[in-house]
Amino acid sequence: MAAVAPTRAEVLSLFRSLLRTARQFSDYNIREYTRRRAADAFRENRALSDAPAAAAAFVDGKKQLEVAKRQAVVYSLYAPKAKNIMEMKLQ
Amino acid sequence: MALSRRLLPLLRRGGCLSASASPARALSMAAVPADADQEEAVTVKGVRISGRPLYMDMQATTPVDPRVLDAMLPFYLSRYGNPHSRTHLYGWESDAAVEEARARVASLVGADPREIFFTSGATECNNIAVKGVMRFYRDRRRHVITTQTEHKCVLDSCRYLQQEGFEVTYLPVRPDGLVDVAQLADAIRPDTGLVSVMAVNNEIGVVQPLEEIGRICREKGVPFHTDAAQALGKIPIDVNQMGIGLMSLSAHKIYGPKGVGALYLRRRPRIRVEPQMSGGGQERGIRSGTVPTPLVVGFGAACEIAAKEMDYDHRRATTLQKRLLDGIRGQVDDVVINGSMEHRYPGNLNLSFAYVEGESLLMGLKEVAVSSGSACTSASLEPSYVLRALGVEEDMAHTSIRFGIGRFTTEEEVDRATELTVHQVKKLRDMSPLYEMAKAGIDIKSIQWAQH
């Protein structure tokens, strides 16, 4: 497969998809982690200058998005009735 | 992978708060708990908590990473073959997955895949390592060296060997939790068959000097075993650099599934063990029994993720630990850290709060899932033997709390844990006559308590 670096639009679209999928996790910790990890990874990889490395990172990102989409469904199917303390208003 | 049209409405509903609403619940076949039916609160053992506690007990176990679960699920759904079935696709694909997982585990510790043997967990590995090695070399080697802060399974295996006639030296540790390497070198005898020192302690988080110990063991020709259950994926491990001969690994401490672990057994020079499980000779005869493919695949995935995320997770854990410690110490005094701060894995913080009774502190901290100093010996109220080995006084050992910070811990959770802990400690100290006396300058130890 040709190692073509992704365009800016593609990268932004992937990032937005990851953040959107993160919001769909019913588990507080996984939701926060997905959001934070995606943001940190994209920030770190912004500096990647050579095309093959950027292409590889983009492909990896897309794989992670697929995993996240599947798992968001699985987690919501088995979400516990009681919410996490962190999701409730402070008493 | 395209999502089925049926499931799209679930996603369109969006947001986290409605995920526990009935449409999602209706698709699940899991049993609904009898009590908390319509209420949001949880009532267990007579205690009512408003929601699920925030989890800060990473040393006890860790949540399964969604990426790990994603790797495991196909092996519960369609690829359910036995990896030892040689005659059909189900067996072949299962075996291929097991071997791929083995390579991932091996690469995380710098080993060859042929040196990794899957077991049911670190406890089984410790049993094989301690009993298996000594029994194999029982004619020439009669002595084992270990430390007083090892995990119960190692200590219990050593006690078992003592009953069989072997001799065991339980090395003391310094007050900071580290073993004295010179003392260890002195303790080695010509008939020493094994030195067992854990890499990262589960109670206090102290990291032992593995390279130095490995070097000494290599010089003296004694196999070096380390229980690396808490260390795997958290600190870099290289079995060759550290001179490790045997190593116990556990999956559920690195965001993998419970019920699986691996034993590293060196090939050059070859270390032999007597198998503890008799059977069909799986895992090269070291551990018989069907290798649980989904669990092993999960373990491999967890190791692969750990290899990529080790630096990131370590940096985060360091930052969060500092935040927790500064937050607590900034608001209460007389807080003691158990174990060395320099040689520590940052995700484990064991604190003792003076003038506070341990059980009542834990009772008030029901919204934070933490563990106390006597967790591993939890049947009795005996204070932890690890803290006792550090020289921590009984009353301080009783009030110890172990905070575990992990990959999924957030800053908000750390802040909330700080707030709840400080609140509870202050409340208990306000009620404590001992604290009043200490603040007035009276030395508690000099008091002659009257007998009635």
PDB file of N, CA and C in Angstrom, chain A residues 23-26 28-33 36-37 40 64 66-67 69-71 73-88 90-91, chain B residues 1 7 11 15-17 19-20 24-25 27-28 36-37 40 42 50-54 64 66-67 69-70 309 312 316 367 407-410 412-413 416:
ATOM      1  N   ARG A  23     -17.463  10.097  23.373  1.00  0.00           N
ATOM      2  CA  ARG A  23     -18.638  10.582  24.125  1.00  0.00           C
ATOM      3  C   ARG A  23     -19.672   9.487  24.304  1.00  0.00           C
ATOM      4  N   GLN A  24     -19.653   8.472  23.420  1.00  0.00           N
ATOM      5  CA  GLN A  24     -20.687   7.444  23.461  1.00  0.00           C
ATOM      6  C   GLN A  24     -20.413   6.325  24.462  1.00  0.00           C
ATOM      7  N   PHE A  25     -19.247   6.340  25.057  1.00  0.00           N
ATOM      8  CA  PHE A  25     -18.962   5.297  26.047  1.00  0.00           C
ATOM      9  C   PHE A  25     -19.784   5.548  27.301  1.00  0.00           C
ATOM     10  N   SER A  26     -20.417   4.493  27.799  1.00  0.00           N
ATOM     11  CA  SER A  26     -21.221   4.648  29.004  1.00  0.00           C
ATOM     12  C   SER A  26     -20.354   4.646  30.254  1.00  0.00           C
ATOM     13  N   TYR A  28     -17.515   6.000  32.606  1.00  0.00           N
ATOM     14  CA  TYR A  28     -16.860   7.294  32.835  1.00  0.00           C
ATOM     15  C   TYR A  28     -15.364   7.248  32.527  1.00  0.00           C
ATOM     16  N   ASN A  29     -14.677   6.239  33.080  1.00  0.00           N
ATOM     17  CA  ASN A  29     -13.223   6.184  32.933  1.00  0.00           C
ATOM     18  C   ASN A  29     -12.802   5.954  31.481  1.00  0.00           C
ATOM     19  N   ILE A  30     -13.497   5.051  30.790  1.00  0.00           N
ATOM     20  CA  ILE A  30     -13.117   4.762  29.411  1.00  0.00           C
ATOM     21  C   ILE A  30     -13.399   5.975  28.528  1.00  0.00           C
ATOM     22  N   ARG A  31     -14.518   6.634  28.800  1.00  0.00           N
ATOM     23  CA  ARG A  31     -14.895   7.818  28.025  1.00  0.00           C
ATOM     24  C   ARG A  31     -13.823   8.881  28.128  1.00  0.00           C
ATOM     25  N   GLU A  32     -13.413   9.182  29.384  1.00  0.00           N
ATOM     26  CA  GLU A  32     -12.406  10.213  29.604  1.00  0.00           C
ATOM     27  C   GLU A  32     -11.076   9.814  28.984  1.00  0.00           C
ATOM     28  N   TYR A  33     -10.726   8.526  29.127  1.00  0.00           N
ATOM     29  CA  TYR A  33      -9.450   8.055  28.604  1.00  0.00           C
ATOM     30  C   TYR A  33      -9.407   8.178  27.088  1.00  0.00           C
ATOM     31  N   ARG A  36      -9.005  11.814  26.110  1.00  0.00           N
ATOM     32  CA  ARG A  36      -7.693  12.358  26.468  1.00  0.00           C
ATOM     33  C   ARG A  36      -6.597  11.737  25.630  1.00  0.00           C
ATOM     34  N   ARG A  37      -6.641  10.427  25.459  1.00  0.00           N
ATOM     35  CA  ARG A  37      -5.585   9.730  24.730  1.00  0.00           C
ATOM     36  C   ARG A  37      -5.575  10.146  23.272  1.00  0.00           C
ATOM     37  N   ASP A  40      -4.115  13.666  23.082  1.00  0.00           N
ATOM     38  CA  ASP A  40      -2.660  13.665  23.289  1.00  0.00           C
ATOM     39  C   ASP A  40      -1.935  13.035  22.110  1.00  0.00           C
ATOM     40  N   GLN A  64      -7.936   2.216  15.556  1.00  0.00           N
ATOM     41  CA  GLN A  64      -8.383   2.502  16.926  1.00  0.00           C
ATOM     42  C   GLN A  64      -9.823   2.998  16.913  1.00  0.00           C
ATOM     43  N   GLU A  66     -12.180   2.119  14.825  1.00  0.00           N
ATOM     44  CA  GLU A  66     -13.061   0.960  14.656  1.00  0.00           C
ATOM     45  C   GLU A  66     -13.225   0.214  15.969  1.00  0.00           C
ATOM     46  N   VAL A  67     -12.103   0.006  16.677  1.00  0.00           N
ATOM     47  CA  VAL A  67     -12.162  -0.671  17.980  1.00  0.00           C
ATOM     48  C   VAL A  67     -13.077   0.107  18.923  1.00  0.00           C
ATOM     49  N   LYS A  69     -15.487   2.211  18.262  1.00  0.00           N
ATOM     50  CA  LYS A  69     -16.909   2.162  17.886  1.00  0.00           C
ATOM     51  C   LYS A  69     -17.541   0.867  18.362  1.00  0.00           C
ATOM     52  N   ARG A  70     -16.849  -0.250  18.132  1.00  0.00           N
ATOM     53  CA  ARG A  70     -17.391  -1.546  18.559  1.00  0.00           C
ATOM     54  C   ARG A  70     -17.557  -1.580  20.066  1.00  0.00           C
ATOM     55  N   GLN A  71     -16.514  -1.152  20.774  1.00  0.00           N
ATOM     56  CA  GLN A  71     -16.540  -1.256  22.229  1.00  0.00           C
ATOM     57  C   GLN A  71     -17.542  -0.304  22.854  1.00  0.00           C
ATOM     58  N   VAL A  73     -20.416   0.254  21.769  1.00  0.00           N
ATOM     59  CA  VAL A  73     -21.677  -0.499  21.741  1.00  0.00           C
ATOM     60  C   VAL A  73     -21.684  -1.555  22.839  1.00  0.00           C
ATOM     61  N   VAL A  74     -20.606  -2.312  22.933  1.00  0.00           N
ATOM     62  CA  VAL A  74     -20.551  -3.388  23.925  1.00  0.00           C
ATOM     63  C   VAL A  74     -20.718  -2.839  25.339  1.00  0.00           C
ATOM     64  N   TYR A  75     -19.999  -1.762  25.634  1.00  0.00           N
ATOM     65  CA  TYR A  75     -20.075  -1.189  26.984  1.00  0.00           C
ATOM     66  C   TYR A  75     -21.481  -0.693  27.296  1.00  0.00           C
ATOM     67  N   SER A  76     -22.151  -0.110  26.299  1.00  0.00           N
ATOM     68  CA  SER A  76     -23.488   0.410  26.577  1.00  0.00           C
ATOM     69  C   SER A  76     -24.480  -0.739  26.768  1.00  0.00           C
ATOM     70  N   LEU A  77     -24.236  -1.885  26.156  1.00  0.00           N
ATOM     71  CA  LEU A  77     -25.133  -3.022  26.344  1.00  0.00           C
ATOM     72  C   LEU A  77     -25.094  -3.539  27.767  1.00  0.00           C
ATOM     73  N   TYR A  78     -23.959  -3.378  28.418  1.00  0.00           N
ATOM     74  CA  TYR A  78     -23.803  -3.933  29.768  1.00  0.00           C
ATOM     75  C   TYR A  78     -23.610  -2.857  30.819  1.00  0.00           C
ATOM     76  N   ALA A  79     -24.061  -1.639  30.531  1.00  0.00           N
ATOM     77  CA  ALA A  79     -23.843  -0.544  31.480  1.00  0.00           C
ATOM     78  C   ALA A  79     -24.570  -0.843  32.795  1.00  0.00           C
ATOM     79  N   PRO A  80     -23.909  -0.647  33.923  1.00  0.00           N
ATOM     80  CA  PRO A  80     -24.566  -0.902  35.208  1.00  0.00           C
ATOM     81  C   PRO A  80     -25.651   0.133  35.477  1.00  0.00           C
ATOM     82  N   LYS A  81     -26.624  -0.252  36.321  1.00  0.00           N
ATOM     83  CA  LYS A  81     -27.732   0.655  36.627  1.00  0.00           C
ATOM     84  C   LYS A  81     -27.237   1.869  37.376  1.00  0.00           C
ATOM     85  N   ALA A  82     -26.396   1.639  38.380  1.00  0.00           N
ATOM     86  CA  ALA A  82     -25.927   2.755  39.201  1.00  0.00           C
ATOM     87  C   ALA A  82     -24.846   3.514  38.459  1.00  0.00           C
ATOM     88  N   LYS A  83     -24.939   4.821  38.493  1.00  0.00           N
ATOM     89  CA  LYS A  83     -23.926   5.635  37.810  1.00  0.00           C
ATOM     90  C   LYS A  83     -22.682   5.732  38.662  1.00  0.00           C
ATOM     91  N   ASN A  84     -21.592   6.056  38.032  1.00  0.00           N
ATOM     92  CA  ASN A  84     -20.341   6.283  38.740  1.00  0.00           C
ATOM     93  C   ASN A  84     -20.459   7.561  39.573  1.00  0.00           C
ATOM     94  N   ILE A  85     -19.889   7.545  40.745  1.00  0.00           N
ATOM     95  CA  ILE A  85     -19.927   8.711  41.640  1.00  0.00           C
ATOM     96  C   ILE A  85     -19.458   9.978  40.938  1.00  0.00           C
ATOM     97  N   MET A  86     -18.468   9.813  40.032  1.00  0.00           N
ATOM     98  CA  MET A  86     -17.911  10.978  39.363  1.00  0.00           C
ATOM     99  C   MET A  86     -18.911  11.626  38.409  1.00  0.00           C
ATOM    100  N   GLU A  87     -19.932  10.871  38.011  1.00  0.00           N
ATOM    101  CA  GLU A  87     -20.906  11.419  37.061  1.00  0.00           C
ATOM    102  C   GLU A  87     -22.073  12.074  37.757  1.00  0.00           C
ATOM    103  N   MET A  88     -22.082  11.993  39.098  1.00  0.00           N
ATOM    104  CA  MET A  88     -23.219  12.547  39.821  1.00  0.00           C
ATOM    105  C   MET A  88     -22.852  13.902  40.378  1.00  0.00           C
ATOM    106  N   LEU A  90     -22.245  16.884  42.934  1.00  0.00           N
ATOM    107  CA  LEU A  90     -21.704  16.889  44.288  1.00  0.00           C
ATOM    108  C   LEU A  90     -22.807  17.139  45.291  1.00  0.00           C
ATOM    109  N   GLN A  91     -22.782  16.321  46.370  1.00  0.00           N
ATOM    110  CA  GLN A  91     -23.838  16.527  47.375  1.00  0.00           C
ATOM    111  C   GLN A  91     -23.445  17.637  48.326  1.00  0.00           C
TER     112      GLN A  91
ATOM    113  N   MET B   1     -15.491  -1.893  10.254  1.00  0.00           N
ATOM    114  CA  MET B   1     -16.590  -2.844  10.394  1.00  0.00           C
ATOM    115  C   MET B   1     -17.900  -2.087  10.487  1.00  0.00           C
ATOM    116  N   LEU B   7     -28.443  -1.219  15.564  1.00  0.00           N
ATOM    117  CA  LEU B   7     -27.722  -0.663  16.711  1.00  0.00           C
ATOM    118  C   LEU B   7     -27.544   0.841  16.597  1.00  0.00           C
ATOM    119  N   LEU B  11     -26.668   4.534  19.229  1.00  0.00           N
ATOM    120  CA  LEU B  11     -25.611   5.523  19.160  1.00  0.00           C
ATOM    121  C   LEU B  11     -26.190   6.908  18.983  1.00  0.00           C
ATOM    122  N   GLY B  15     -24.514  10.435  24.066  1.00  0.00           N
ATOM    123  CA  GLY B  15     -24.261  10.822  25.443  1.00  0.00           C
ATOM    124  C   GLY B  15     -24.171   9.632  26.382  1.00  0.00           C
ATOM    125  N   CYS B  16     -23.619   9.896  27.490  1.00  0.00           N
ATOM    126  CA  CYS B  16     -23.354   8.832  28.445  1.00  0.00           C
ATOM    127  C   CYS B  16     -24.520   8.568  29.356  1.00  0.00           C
ATOM    128  N   LEU B  17     -25.245   9.629  29.723  1.00  0.00           N
ATOM    129  CA  LEU B  17     -26.219   9.483  30.812  1.00  0.00           C
ATOM    130  C   LEU B  17     -27.388   8.605  30.423  1.00  0.00           C
ATOM    131  N   ALA B  19     -27.223   6.016  28.583  1.00  0.00           N
ATOM    132  CA  ALA B  19     -26.792   4.670  28.212  1.00  0.00           C
ATOM    133  C   ALA B  19     -27.366   3.623  29.146  1.00  0.00           C
ATOM    134  N   SER B  20     -27.675   4.022  30.368  1.00  0.00           N
ATOM    135  CA  SER B  20     -28.218   3.026  31.290  1.00  0.00           C
ATOM    136  C   SER B  20     -29.740   3.009  31.233  1.00  0.00           C
ATOM    137  N   ALA B  24     -30.930   0.068  25.998  1.00  0.00           N
ATOM    138  CA  ALA B  24     -29.661  -0.667  26.105  1.00  0.00           C
ATOM    139  C   ALA B  24     -29.834  -1.834  27.060  1.00  0.00           C
ATOM    140  N   ARG B  25     -30.519  -1.602  28.155  1.00  0.00           N
ATOM    141  CA  ARG B  25     -30.719  -2.619  29.179  1.00  0.00           C
ATOM    142  C   ARG B  25     -31.487  -3.804  28.596  1.00  0.00           C
ATOM    143  N   LEU B  27     -31.432  -5.079  25.724  1.00  0.00           N
ATOM    144  CA  LEU B  27     -30.658  -5.968  24.865  1.00  0.00           C
ATOM    145  C   LEU B  27     -29.773  -6.898  25.670  1.00  0.00           C
ATOM    146  N   SER B  28     -29.569  -6.572  26.947  1.00  0.00           N
ATOM    147  CA  SER B  28     -28.653  -7.376  27.754  1.00  0.00           C
ATOM    148  C   SER B  28     -29.395  -8.525  28.410  1.00  0.00           C
ATOM    149  N   ALA B  36     -31.156  -2.865  44.032  1.00  0.00           N
ATOM    150  CA  ALA B  36     -31.182  -1.564  43.347  1.00  0.00           C
ATOM    151  C   ALA B  36     -31.994  -1.526  42.054  1.00  0.00           C
ATOM    152  N   ASP B  37     -33.269  -1.845  42.088  1.00  0.00           N
ATOM    153  CA  ASP B  37     -34.059  -1.946  40.863  1.00  0.00           C
ATOM    154  C   ASP B  37     -34.371  -0.600  40.245  1.00  0.00           C
ATOM    155  N   GLU B  40     -31.101   4.667  42.023  1.00  0.00           N
ATOM    156  CA  GLU B  40     -29.767   4.842  41.479  1.00  0.00           C
ATOM    157  C   GLU B  40     -28.738   4.379  42.502  1.00  0.00           C
ATOM    158  N   VAL B  42     -26.724   2.320  45.499  1.00  0.00           N
ATOM    159  CA  VAL B  42     -26.322   0.936  45.662  1.00  0.00           C
ATOM    160  C   VAL B  42     -26.301   0.621  47.149  1.00  0.00           C
ATOM    161  N   SER B  50     -24.145   6.283  47.054  1.00  0.00           N
ATOM    162  CA  SER B  50     -24.985   6.951  46.062  1.00  0.00           C
ATOM    163  C   SER B  50     -24.741   6.472  44.635  1.00  0.00           C
ATOM    164  N   GLY B  51     -23.589   5.898  44.374  1.00  0.00           N
ATOM    165  CA  GLY B  51     -23.311   5.427  43.025  1.00  0.00           C
ATOM    166  C   GLY B  51     -22.122   4.486  43.080  1.00  0.00           C
ATOM    167  N   ARG B  52     -21.624   4.105  41.917  1.00  0.00           N
ATOM    168  CA  ARG B  52     -20.473   3.216  41.935  1.00  0.00           C
ATOM    169  C   ARG B  52     -19.235   4.016  42.370  1.00  0.00           C
ATOM    170  N   PRO B  53     -18.464   3.483  43.314  1.00  0.00           N
ATOM    171  CA  PRO B  53     -17.320   4.242  43.831  1.00  0.00           C
ATOM    172  C   PRO B  53     -16.281   4.495  42.751  1.00  0.00           C
ATOM    173  N   LEU B  54     -15.465   5.523  42.969  1.00  0.00           N
ATOM    174  CA  LEU B  54     -14.373   5.742  42.027  1.00  0.00           C
ATOM    175  C   LEU B  54     -13.258   4.759  42.376  1.00  0.00           C
ATOM    176  N   VAL B  64     -10.423  -4.107  32.518  1.00  0.00           N
ATOM    177  CA  VAL B  64      -9.952  -4.615  31.235  1.00  0.00           C
ATOM    178  C   VAL B  64      -9.997  -3.473  30.226  1.00  0.00           C
ATOM    179  N   PRO B  66     -10.600  -1.647  26.855  1.00  0.00           N
ATOM    180  CA  PRO B  66     -11.507  -1.995  25.745  1.00  0.00           C
ATOM    181  C   PRO B  66     -10.793  -2.591  24.547  1.00  0.00           C
ATOM    182  N   ARG B  67      -9.540  -2.182  24.311  1.00  0.00           N
ATOM    183  CA  ARG B  67      -8.805  -2.759  23.184  1.00  0.00           C
ATOM    184  C   ARG B  67      -8.497  -4.234  23.436  1.00  0.00           C
ATOM    185  N   LEU B  69     -10.452  -6.244  25.337  1.00  0.00           N
ATOM    186  CA  LEU B  69     -11.733  -6.938  25.190  1.00  0.00           C
ATOM    187  C   LEU B  69     -12.052  -7.148  23.723  1.00  0.00           C
ATOM    188  N   ASP B  70     -11.745  -6.152  22.905  1.00  0.00           N
ATOM    189  CA  ASP B  70     -11.994  -6.249  21.470  1.00  0.00           C
ATOM    190  C   ASP B  70     -11.207  -7.401  20.851  1.00  0.00           C
ATOM    191  N   GLU B 309       2.244   2.040  25.469  1.00  0.00           N
ATOM    192  CA  GLU B 309       1.756   3.093  26.368  1.00  0.00           C
ATOM    193  C   GLU B 309       2.576   3.271  27.627  1.00  0.00           C
ATOM    194  N   TYR B 312       3.843   6.931  28.345  1.00  0.00           N
ATOM    195  CA  TYR B 312       2.710   7.836  28.550  1.00  0.00           C
ATOM    196  C   TYR B 312       2.060   7.569  29.909  1.00  0.00           C
ATOM    197  N   ARG B 316       1.951  10.024  33.280  1.00  0.00           N
ATOM    198  CA  ARG B 316       0.660  10.399  33.876  1.00  0.00           C
ATOM    199  C   ARG B 316       0.570   9.967  35.330  1.00  0.00           C
ATOM    200  N   GLU B 367     -16.954   5.841  49.165  1.00  0.00           N
ATOM    201  CA  GLU B 367     -17.113   6.307  47.789  1.00  0.00           C
ATOM    202  C   GLU B 367     -15.838   6.221  46.976  1.00  0.00           C
ATOM    203  N   ARG B 407      -4.048   3.647  34.343  1.00  0.00           N
ATOM    204  CA  ARG B 407      -4.180   4.234  33.009  1.00  0.00           C
ATOM    205  C   ARG B 407      -5.446   5.069  32.878  1.00  0.00           C
ATOM    206  N   PHE B 408      -6.512   4.626  33.544  1.00  0.00           N
ATOM    207  CA  PHE B 408      -7.799   5.289  33.342  1.00  0.00           C
ATOM    208  C   PHE B 408      -8.147   6.279  34.448  1.00  0.00           C
ATOM    209  N   THR B 409      -7.220   6.522  35.372  1.00  0.00           N
ATOM    210  CA  THR B 409      -7.514   7.446  36.463  1.00  0.00           C
ATOM    211  C   THR B 409      -7.484   8.878  35.948  1.00  0.00           C
ATOM    212  N   THR B 410      -8.477   9.674  36.357  1.00  0.00           N
ATOM    213  CA  THR B 410      -8.536  11.060  35.891  1.00  0.00           C
ATOM    214  C   THR B 410      -8.107  12.016  37.013  1.00  0.00           C
ATOM    215  N   GLU B 412      -9.802  14.502  38.009  1.00  0.00           N
ATOM    216  CA  GLU B 412     -10.962  14.760  38.851  1.00  0.00           C
ATOM    217  C   GLU B 412     -11.108  13.685  39.911  1.00  0.00           C
ATOM    218  N   GLU B 413     -10.814  12.445  39.544  1.00  0.00           N
ATOM    219  CA  GLU B 413     -10.911  11.351  40.523  1.00  0.00           C
ATOM    220  C   GLU B 413      -9.889  11.545  41.630  1.00  0.00           C
ATOM    221  N   ARG B 416     -11.155  14.240  43.879  1.00  0.00           N
ATOM    222  CA  ARG B 416     -12.268  13.805  44.715  1.00  0.00           C
ATOM    223  C   ARG B 416     -11.776  12.882  45.816  1.00  0.00           C
TER     224      ARG B 416
END
